[in-house]
mmCIF file of N, CA and C in Angstrom:
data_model
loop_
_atom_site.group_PDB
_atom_site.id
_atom_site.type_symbol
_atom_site.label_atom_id
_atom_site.label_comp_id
_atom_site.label_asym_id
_atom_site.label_seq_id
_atom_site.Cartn_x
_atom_site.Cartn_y
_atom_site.Cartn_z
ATOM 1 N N UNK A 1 -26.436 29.638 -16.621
ATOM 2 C CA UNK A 1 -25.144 28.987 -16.605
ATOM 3 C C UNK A 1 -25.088 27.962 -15.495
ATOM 4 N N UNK A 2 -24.856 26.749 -15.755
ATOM 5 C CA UNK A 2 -24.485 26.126 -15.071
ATOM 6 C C UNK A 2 -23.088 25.687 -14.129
ATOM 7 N N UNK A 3 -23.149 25.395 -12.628
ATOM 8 C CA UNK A 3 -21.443 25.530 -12.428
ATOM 9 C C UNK A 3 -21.122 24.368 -11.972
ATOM 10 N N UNK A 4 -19.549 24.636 -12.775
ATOM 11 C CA UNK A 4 -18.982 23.737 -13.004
ATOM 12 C C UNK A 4 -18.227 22.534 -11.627
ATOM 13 N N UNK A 5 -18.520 21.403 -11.565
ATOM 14 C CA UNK A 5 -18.002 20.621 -10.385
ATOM 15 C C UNK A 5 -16.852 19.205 -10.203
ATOM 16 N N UNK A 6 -16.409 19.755 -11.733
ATOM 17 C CA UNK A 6 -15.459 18.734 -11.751
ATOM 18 C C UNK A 6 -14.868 18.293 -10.567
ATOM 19 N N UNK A 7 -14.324 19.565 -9.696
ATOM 20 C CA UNK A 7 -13.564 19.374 -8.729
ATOM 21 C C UNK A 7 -13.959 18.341 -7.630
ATOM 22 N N UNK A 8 -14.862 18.988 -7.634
ATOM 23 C CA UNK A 8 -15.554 18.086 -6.497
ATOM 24 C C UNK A 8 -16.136 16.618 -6.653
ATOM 25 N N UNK A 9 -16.737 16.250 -8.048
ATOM 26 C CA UNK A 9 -16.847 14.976 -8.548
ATOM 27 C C UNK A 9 -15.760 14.428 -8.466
ATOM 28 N N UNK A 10 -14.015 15.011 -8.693
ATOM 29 C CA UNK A 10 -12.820 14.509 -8.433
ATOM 30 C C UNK A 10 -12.693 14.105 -7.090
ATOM 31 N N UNK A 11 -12.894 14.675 -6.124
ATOM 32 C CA UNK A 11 -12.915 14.766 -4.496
ATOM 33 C C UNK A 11 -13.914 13.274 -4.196
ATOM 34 N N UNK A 12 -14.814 13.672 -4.556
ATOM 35 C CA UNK A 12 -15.791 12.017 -4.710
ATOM 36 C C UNK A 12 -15.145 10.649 -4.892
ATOM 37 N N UNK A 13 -14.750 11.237 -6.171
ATOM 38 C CA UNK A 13 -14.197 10.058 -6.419
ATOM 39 C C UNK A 13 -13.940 8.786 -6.165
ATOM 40 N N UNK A 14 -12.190 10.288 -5.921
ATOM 41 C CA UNK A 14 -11.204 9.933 -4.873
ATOM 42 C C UNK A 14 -11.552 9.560 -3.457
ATOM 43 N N UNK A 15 -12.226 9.779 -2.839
ATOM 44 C CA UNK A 15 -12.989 9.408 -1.570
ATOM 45 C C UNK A 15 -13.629 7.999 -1.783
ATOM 46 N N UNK A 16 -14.547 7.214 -2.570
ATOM 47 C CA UNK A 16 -14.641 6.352 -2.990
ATOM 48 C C UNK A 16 -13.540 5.383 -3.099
ATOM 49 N N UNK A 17 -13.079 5.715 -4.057
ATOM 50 C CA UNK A 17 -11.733 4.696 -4.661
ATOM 51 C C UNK A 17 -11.414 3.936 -3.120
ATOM 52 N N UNK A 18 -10.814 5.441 -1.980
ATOM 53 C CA UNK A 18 -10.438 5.191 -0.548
ATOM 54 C C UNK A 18 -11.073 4.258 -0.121
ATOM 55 N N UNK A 19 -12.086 4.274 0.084
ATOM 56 C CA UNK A 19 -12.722 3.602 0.960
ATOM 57 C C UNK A 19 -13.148 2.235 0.299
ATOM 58 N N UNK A 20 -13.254 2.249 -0.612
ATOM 59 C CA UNK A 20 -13.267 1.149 -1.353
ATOM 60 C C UNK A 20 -11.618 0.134 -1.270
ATOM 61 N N UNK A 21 -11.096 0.928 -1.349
ATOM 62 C CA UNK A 21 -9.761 0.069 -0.990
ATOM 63 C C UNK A 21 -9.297 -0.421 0.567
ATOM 64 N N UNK A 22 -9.818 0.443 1.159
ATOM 65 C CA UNK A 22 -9.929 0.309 2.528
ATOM 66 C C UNK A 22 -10.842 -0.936 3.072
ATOM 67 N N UNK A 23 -11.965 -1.109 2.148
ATOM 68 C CA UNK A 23 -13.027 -1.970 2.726
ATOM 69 C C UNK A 23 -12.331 -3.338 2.344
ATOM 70 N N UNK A 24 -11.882 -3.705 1.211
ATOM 71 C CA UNK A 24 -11.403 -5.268 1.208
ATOM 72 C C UNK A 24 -10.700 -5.838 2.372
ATOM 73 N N UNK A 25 -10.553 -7.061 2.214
ATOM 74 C CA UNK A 25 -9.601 -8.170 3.395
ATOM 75 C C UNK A 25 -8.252 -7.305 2.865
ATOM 76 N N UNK A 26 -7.698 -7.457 4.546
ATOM 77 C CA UNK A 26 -6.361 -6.614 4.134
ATOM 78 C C UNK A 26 -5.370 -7.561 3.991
ATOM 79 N N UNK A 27 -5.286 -9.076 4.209
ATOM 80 C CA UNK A 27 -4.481 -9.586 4.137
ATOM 81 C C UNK A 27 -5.671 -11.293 3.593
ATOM 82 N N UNK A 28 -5.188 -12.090 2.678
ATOM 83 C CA UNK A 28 -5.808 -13.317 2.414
ATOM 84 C C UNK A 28 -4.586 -14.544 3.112
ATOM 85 N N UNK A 29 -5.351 -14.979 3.838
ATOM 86 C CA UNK A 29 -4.167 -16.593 4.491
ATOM 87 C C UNK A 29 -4.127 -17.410 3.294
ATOM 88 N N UNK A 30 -2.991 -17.744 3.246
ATOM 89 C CA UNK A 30 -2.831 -19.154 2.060
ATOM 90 C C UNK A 30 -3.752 -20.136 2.618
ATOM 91 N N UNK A 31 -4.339 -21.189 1.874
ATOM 92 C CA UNK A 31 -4.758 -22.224 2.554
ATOM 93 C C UNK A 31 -3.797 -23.155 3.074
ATOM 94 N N UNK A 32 -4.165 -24.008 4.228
ATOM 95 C CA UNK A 32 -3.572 -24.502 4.924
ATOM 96 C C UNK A 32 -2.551 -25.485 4.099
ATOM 97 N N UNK A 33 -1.510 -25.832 4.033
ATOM 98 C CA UNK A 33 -0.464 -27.217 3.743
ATOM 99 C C UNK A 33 -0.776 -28.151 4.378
ATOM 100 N N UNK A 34 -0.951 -29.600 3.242
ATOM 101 C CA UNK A 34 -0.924 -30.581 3.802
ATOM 102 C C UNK A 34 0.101 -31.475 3.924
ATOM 103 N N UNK A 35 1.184 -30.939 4.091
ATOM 104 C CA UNK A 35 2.354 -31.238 4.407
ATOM 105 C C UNK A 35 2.792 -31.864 5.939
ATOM 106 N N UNK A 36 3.401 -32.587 5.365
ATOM 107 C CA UNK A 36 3.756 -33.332 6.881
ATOM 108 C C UNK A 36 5.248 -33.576 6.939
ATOM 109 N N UNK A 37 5.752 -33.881 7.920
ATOM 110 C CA UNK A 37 7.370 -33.873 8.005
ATOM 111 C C UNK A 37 7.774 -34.928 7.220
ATOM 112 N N UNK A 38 6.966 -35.802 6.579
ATOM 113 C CA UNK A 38 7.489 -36.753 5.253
ATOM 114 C C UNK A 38 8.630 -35.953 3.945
ATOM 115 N N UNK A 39 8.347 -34.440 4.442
ATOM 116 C CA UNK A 39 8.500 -33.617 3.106
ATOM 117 C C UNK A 39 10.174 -33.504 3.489
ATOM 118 N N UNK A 40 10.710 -33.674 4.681
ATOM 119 C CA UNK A 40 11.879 -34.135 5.159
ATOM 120 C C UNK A 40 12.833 -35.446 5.500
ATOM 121 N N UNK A 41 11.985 -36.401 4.903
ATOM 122 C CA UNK A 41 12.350 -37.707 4.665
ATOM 123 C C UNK A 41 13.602 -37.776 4.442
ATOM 124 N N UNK A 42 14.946 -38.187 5.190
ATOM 125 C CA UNK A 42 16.137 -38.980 4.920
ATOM 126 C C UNK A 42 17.229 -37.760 5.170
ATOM 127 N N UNK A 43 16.484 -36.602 5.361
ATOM 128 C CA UNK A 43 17.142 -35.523 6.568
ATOM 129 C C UNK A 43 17.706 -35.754 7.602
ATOM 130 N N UNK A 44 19.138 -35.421 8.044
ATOM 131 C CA UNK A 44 19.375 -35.847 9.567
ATOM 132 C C UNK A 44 18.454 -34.580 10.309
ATOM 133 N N UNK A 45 19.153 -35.088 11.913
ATOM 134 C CA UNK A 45 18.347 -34.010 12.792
ATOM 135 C C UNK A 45 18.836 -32.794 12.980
ATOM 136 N N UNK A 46 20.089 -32.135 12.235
ATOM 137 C CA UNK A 46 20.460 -31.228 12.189
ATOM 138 C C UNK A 46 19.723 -30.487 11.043
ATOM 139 N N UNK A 47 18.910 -31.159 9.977
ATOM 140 C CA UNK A 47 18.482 -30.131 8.876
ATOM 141 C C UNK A 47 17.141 -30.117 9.293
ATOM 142 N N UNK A 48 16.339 -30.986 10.482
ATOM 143 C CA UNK A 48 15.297 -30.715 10.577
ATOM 144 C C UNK A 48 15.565 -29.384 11.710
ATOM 145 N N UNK A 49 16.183 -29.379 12.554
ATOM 146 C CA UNK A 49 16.138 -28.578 13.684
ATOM 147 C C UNK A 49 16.387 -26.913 13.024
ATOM 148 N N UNK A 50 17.270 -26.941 11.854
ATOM 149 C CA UNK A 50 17.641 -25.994 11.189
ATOM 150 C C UNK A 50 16.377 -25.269 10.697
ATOM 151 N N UNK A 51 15.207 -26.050 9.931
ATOM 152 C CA UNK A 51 14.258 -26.098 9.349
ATOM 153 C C UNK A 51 13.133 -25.046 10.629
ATOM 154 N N UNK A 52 13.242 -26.339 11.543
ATOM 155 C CA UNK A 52 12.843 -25.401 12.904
ATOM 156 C C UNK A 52 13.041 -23.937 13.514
ATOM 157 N N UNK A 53 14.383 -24.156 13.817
ATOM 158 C CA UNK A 53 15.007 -22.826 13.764
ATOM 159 C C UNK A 53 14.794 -21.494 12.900
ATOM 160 N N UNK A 54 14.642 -22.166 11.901
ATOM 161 C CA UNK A 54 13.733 -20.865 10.506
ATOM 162 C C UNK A 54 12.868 -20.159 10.709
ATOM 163 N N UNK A 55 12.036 -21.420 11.287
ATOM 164 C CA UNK A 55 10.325 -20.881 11.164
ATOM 165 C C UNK A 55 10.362 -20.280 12.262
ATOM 166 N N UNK A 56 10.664 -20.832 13.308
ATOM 167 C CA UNK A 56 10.504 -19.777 14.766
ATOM 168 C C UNK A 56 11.299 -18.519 14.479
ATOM 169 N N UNK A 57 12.434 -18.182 13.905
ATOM 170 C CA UNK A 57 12.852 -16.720 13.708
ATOM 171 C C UNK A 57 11.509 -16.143 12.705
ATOM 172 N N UNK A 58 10.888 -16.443 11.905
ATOM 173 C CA UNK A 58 10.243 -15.978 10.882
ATOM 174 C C UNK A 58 8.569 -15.700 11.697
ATOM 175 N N UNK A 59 8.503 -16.330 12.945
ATOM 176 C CA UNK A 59 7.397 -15.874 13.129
ATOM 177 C C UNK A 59 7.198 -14.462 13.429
ATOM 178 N N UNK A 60 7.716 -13.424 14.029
ATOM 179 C CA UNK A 60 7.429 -12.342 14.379
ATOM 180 C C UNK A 60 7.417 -11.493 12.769
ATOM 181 N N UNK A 61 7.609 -12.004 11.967
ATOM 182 C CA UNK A 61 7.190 -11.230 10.601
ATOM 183 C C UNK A 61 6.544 -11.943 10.065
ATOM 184 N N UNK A 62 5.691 -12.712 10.461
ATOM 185 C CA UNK A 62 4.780 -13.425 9.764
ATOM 186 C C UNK A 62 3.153 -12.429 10.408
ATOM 187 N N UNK A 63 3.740 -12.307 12.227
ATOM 188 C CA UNK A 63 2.910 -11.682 12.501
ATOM 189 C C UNK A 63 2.355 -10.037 12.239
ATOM 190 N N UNK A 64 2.998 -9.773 11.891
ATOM 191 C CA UNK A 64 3.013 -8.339 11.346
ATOM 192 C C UNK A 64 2.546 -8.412 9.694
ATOM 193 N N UNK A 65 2.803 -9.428 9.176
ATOM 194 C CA UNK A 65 2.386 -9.503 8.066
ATOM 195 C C UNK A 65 0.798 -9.166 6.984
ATOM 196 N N UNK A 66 0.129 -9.804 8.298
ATOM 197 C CA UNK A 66 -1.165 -8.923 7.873
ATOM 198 C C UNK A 66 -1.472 -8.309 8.794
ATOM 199 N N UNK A 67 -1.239 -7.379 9.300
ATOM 200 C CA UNK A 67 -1.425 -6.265 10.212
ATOM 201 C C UNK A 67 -0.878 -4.919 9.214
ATOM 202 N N UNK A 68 -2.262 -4.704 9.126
ATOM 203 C CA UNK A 68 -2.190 -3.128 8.116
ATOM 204 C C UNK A 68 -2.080 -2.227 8.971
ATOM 205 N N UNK A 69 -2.531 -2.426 9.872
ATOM 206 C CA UNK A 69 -2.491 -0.987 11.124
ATOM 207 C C UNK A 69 -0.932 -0.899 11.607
ATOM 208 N N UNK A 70 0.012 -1.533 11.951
ATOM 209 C CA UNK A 70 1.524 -1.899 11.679
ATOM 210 C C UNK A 70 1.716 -0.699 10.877
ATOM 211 N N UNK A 71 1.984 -1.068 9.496
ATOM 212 C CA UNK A 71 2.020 -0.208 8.627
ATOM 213 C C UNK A 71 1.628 1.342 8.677
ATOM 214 N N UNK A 72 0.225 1.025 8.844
ATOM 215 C CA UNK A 72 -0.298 2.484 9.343
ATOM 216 C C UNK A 72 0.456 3.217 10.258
ATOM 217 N N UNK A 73 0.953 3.164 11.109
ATOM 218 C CA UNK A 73 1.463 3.178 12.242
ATOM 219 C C UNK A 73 2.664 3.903 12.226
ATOM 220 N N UNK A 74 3.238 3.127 11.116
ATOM 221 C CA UNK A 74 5.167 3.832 10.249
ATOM 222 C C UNK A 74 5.009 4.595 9.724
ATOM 223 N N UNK A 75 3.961 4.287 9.018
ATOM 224 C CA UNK A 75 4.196 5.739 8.224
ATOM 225 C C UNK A 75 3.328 7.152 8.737
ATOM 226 N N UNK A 76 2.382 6.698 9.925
ATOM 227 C CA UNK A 76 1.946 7.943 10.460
ATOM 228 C C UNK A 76 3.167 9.095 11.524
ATOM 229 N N UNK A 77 4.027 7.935 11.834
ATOM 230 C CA UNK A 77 5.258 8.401 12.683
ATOM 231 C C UNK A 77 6.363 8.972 11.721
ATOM 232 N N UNK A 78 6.443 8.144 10.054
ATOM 233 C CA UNK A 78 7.499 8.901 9.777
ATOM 234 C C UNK A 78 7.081 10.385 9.053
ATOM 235 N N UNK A 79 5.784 10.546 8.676
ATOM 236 C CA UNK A 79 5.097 11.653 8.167
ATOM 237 C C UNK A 79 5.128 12.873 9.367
ATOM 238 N N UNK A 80 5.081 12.268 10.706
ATOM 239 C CA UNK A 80 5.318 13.074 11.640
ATOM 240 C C UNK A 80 6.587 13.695 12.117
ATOM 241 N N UNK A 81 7.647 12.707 11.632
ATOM 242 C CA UNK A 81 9.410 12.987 12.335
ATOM 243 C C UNK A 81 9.540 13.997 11.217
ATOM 244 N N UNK A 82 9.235 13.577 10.042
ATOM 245 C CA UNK A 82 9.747 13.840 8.367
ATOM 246 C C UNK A 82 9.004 15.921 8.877
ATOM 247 N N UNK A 83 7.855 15.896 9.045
ATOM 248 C CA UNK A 83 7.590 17.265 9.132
ATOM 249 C C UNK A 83 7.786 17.990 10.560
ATOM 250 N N UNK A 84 8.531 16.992 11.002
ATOM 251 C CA UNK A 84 8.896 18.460 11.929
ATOM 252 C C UNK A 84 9.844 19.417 11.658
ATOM 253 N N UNK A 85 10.594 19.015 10.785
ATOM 254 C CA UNK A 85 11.994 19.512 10.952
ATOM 255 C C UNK A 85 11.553 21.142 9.748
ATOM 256 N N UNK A 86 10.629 20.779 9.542
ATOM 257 C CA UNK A 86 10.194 22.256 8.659
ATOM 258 C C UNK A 86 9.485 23.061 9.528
ATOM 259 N N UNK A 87 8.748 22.337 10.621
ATOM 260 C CA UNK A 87 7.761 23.045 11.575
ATOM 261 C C UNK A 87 8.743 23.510 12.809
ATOM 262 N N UNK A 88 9.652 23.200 12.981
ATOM 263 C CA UNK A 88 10.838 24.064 13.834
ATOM 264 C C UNK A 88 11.614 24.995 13.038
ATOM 265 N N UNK A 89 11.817 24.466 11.553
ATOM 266 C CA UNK A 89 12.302 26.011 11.081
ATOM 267 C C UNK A 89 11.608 27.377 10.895
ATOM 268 N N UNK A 90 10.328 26.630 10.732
ATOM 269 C CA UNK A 90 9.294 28.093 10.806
ATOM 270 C C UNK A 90 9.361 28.700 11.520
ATOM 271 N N UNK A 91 8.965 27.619 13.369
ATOM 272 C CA UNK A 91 8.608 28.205 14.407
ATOM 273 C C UNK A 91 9.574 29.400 14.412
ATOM 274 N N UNK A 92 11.075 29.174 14.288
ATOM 275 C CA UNK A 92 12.569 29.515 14.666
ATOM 276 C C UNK A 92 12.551 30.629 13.927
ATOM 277 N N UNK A 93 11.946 30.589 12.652
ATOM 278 C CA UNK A 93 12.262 31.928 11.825
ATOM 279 C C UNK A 93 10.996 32.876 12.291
ATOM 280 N N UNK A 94 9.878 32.934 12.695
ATOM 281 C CA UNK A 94 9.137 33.821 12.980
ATOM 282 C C UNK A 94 9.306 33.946 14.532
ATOM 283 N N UNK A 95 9.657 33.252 15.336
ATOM 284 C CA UNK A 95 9.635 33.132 16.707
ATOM 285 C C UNK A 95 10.638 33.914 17.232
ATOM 286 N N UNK A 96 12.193 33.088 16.607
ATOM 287 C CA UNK A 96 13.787 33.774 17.226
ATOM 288 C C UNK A 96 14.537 34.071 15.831
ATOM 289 N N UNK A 97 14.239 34.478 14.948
ATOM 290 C CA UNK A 97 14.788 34.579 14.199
ATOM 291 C C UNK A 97 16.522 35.022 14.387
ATOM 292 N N UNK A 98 16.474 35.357 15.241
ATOM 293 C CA UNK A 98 18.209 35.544 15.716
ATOM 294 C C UNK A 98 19.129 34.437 16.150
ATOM 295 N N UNK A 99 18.248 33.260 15.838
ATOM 296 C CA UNK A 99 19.564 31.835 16.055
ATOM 297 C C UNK A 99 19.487 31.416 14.617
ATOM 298 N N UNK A 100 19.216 32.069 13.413
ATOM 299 C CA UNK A 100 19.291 31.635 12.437
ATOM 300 C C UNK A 100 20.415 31.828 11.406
#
């Protein structure tokens, strides 16, 4: 008889797939614009400065933007806040069970 390893060919896999998804570019840059402030032609200086004003608020999420580790980061903290609150009821019920 031979035994059976689905499971573990599943485990493979899945381990694969991971790392395979893991290995690509985590973020691709657009190529550059060849845009020049012509693209604002007959604008006063209030819609260019406005224009300005945009982009400088927008940089700090531009920077985070391809930053996967960012990400990583949230959700390793909220996986951590998210399970405590079961890992203090345990502690509480086997520990003091009398504040329950």
């Amino acid at each position: 008889m031979s035994r059976r390893s689905t499971g573990s060919l599943l485990v493979v896999a899945l381990c694969v797939a991971a790392l395979w998804a893991l290995a690509g570019p985590p973020f691709v840059a657009a190529p550059p614009s060849q845009q020049s402030t012509a693209a604002l032609r007959g604008a006063d200086g209030a819609a260019q400065a406005a224009a300005l004003g945009a982009m400088i608020a927008a940089t700090p999420d531009m920077a985070h933007a391809a930053n996967q580790g960012y990400a990583v980061l949230q959700l390793g903290w909220a996986v951590f806040i998210i399970g405590l609150g079961p890992a203090v009821l345990f502690w509480i019920y086997f520990n003091k069970p009398e504040i329950l």
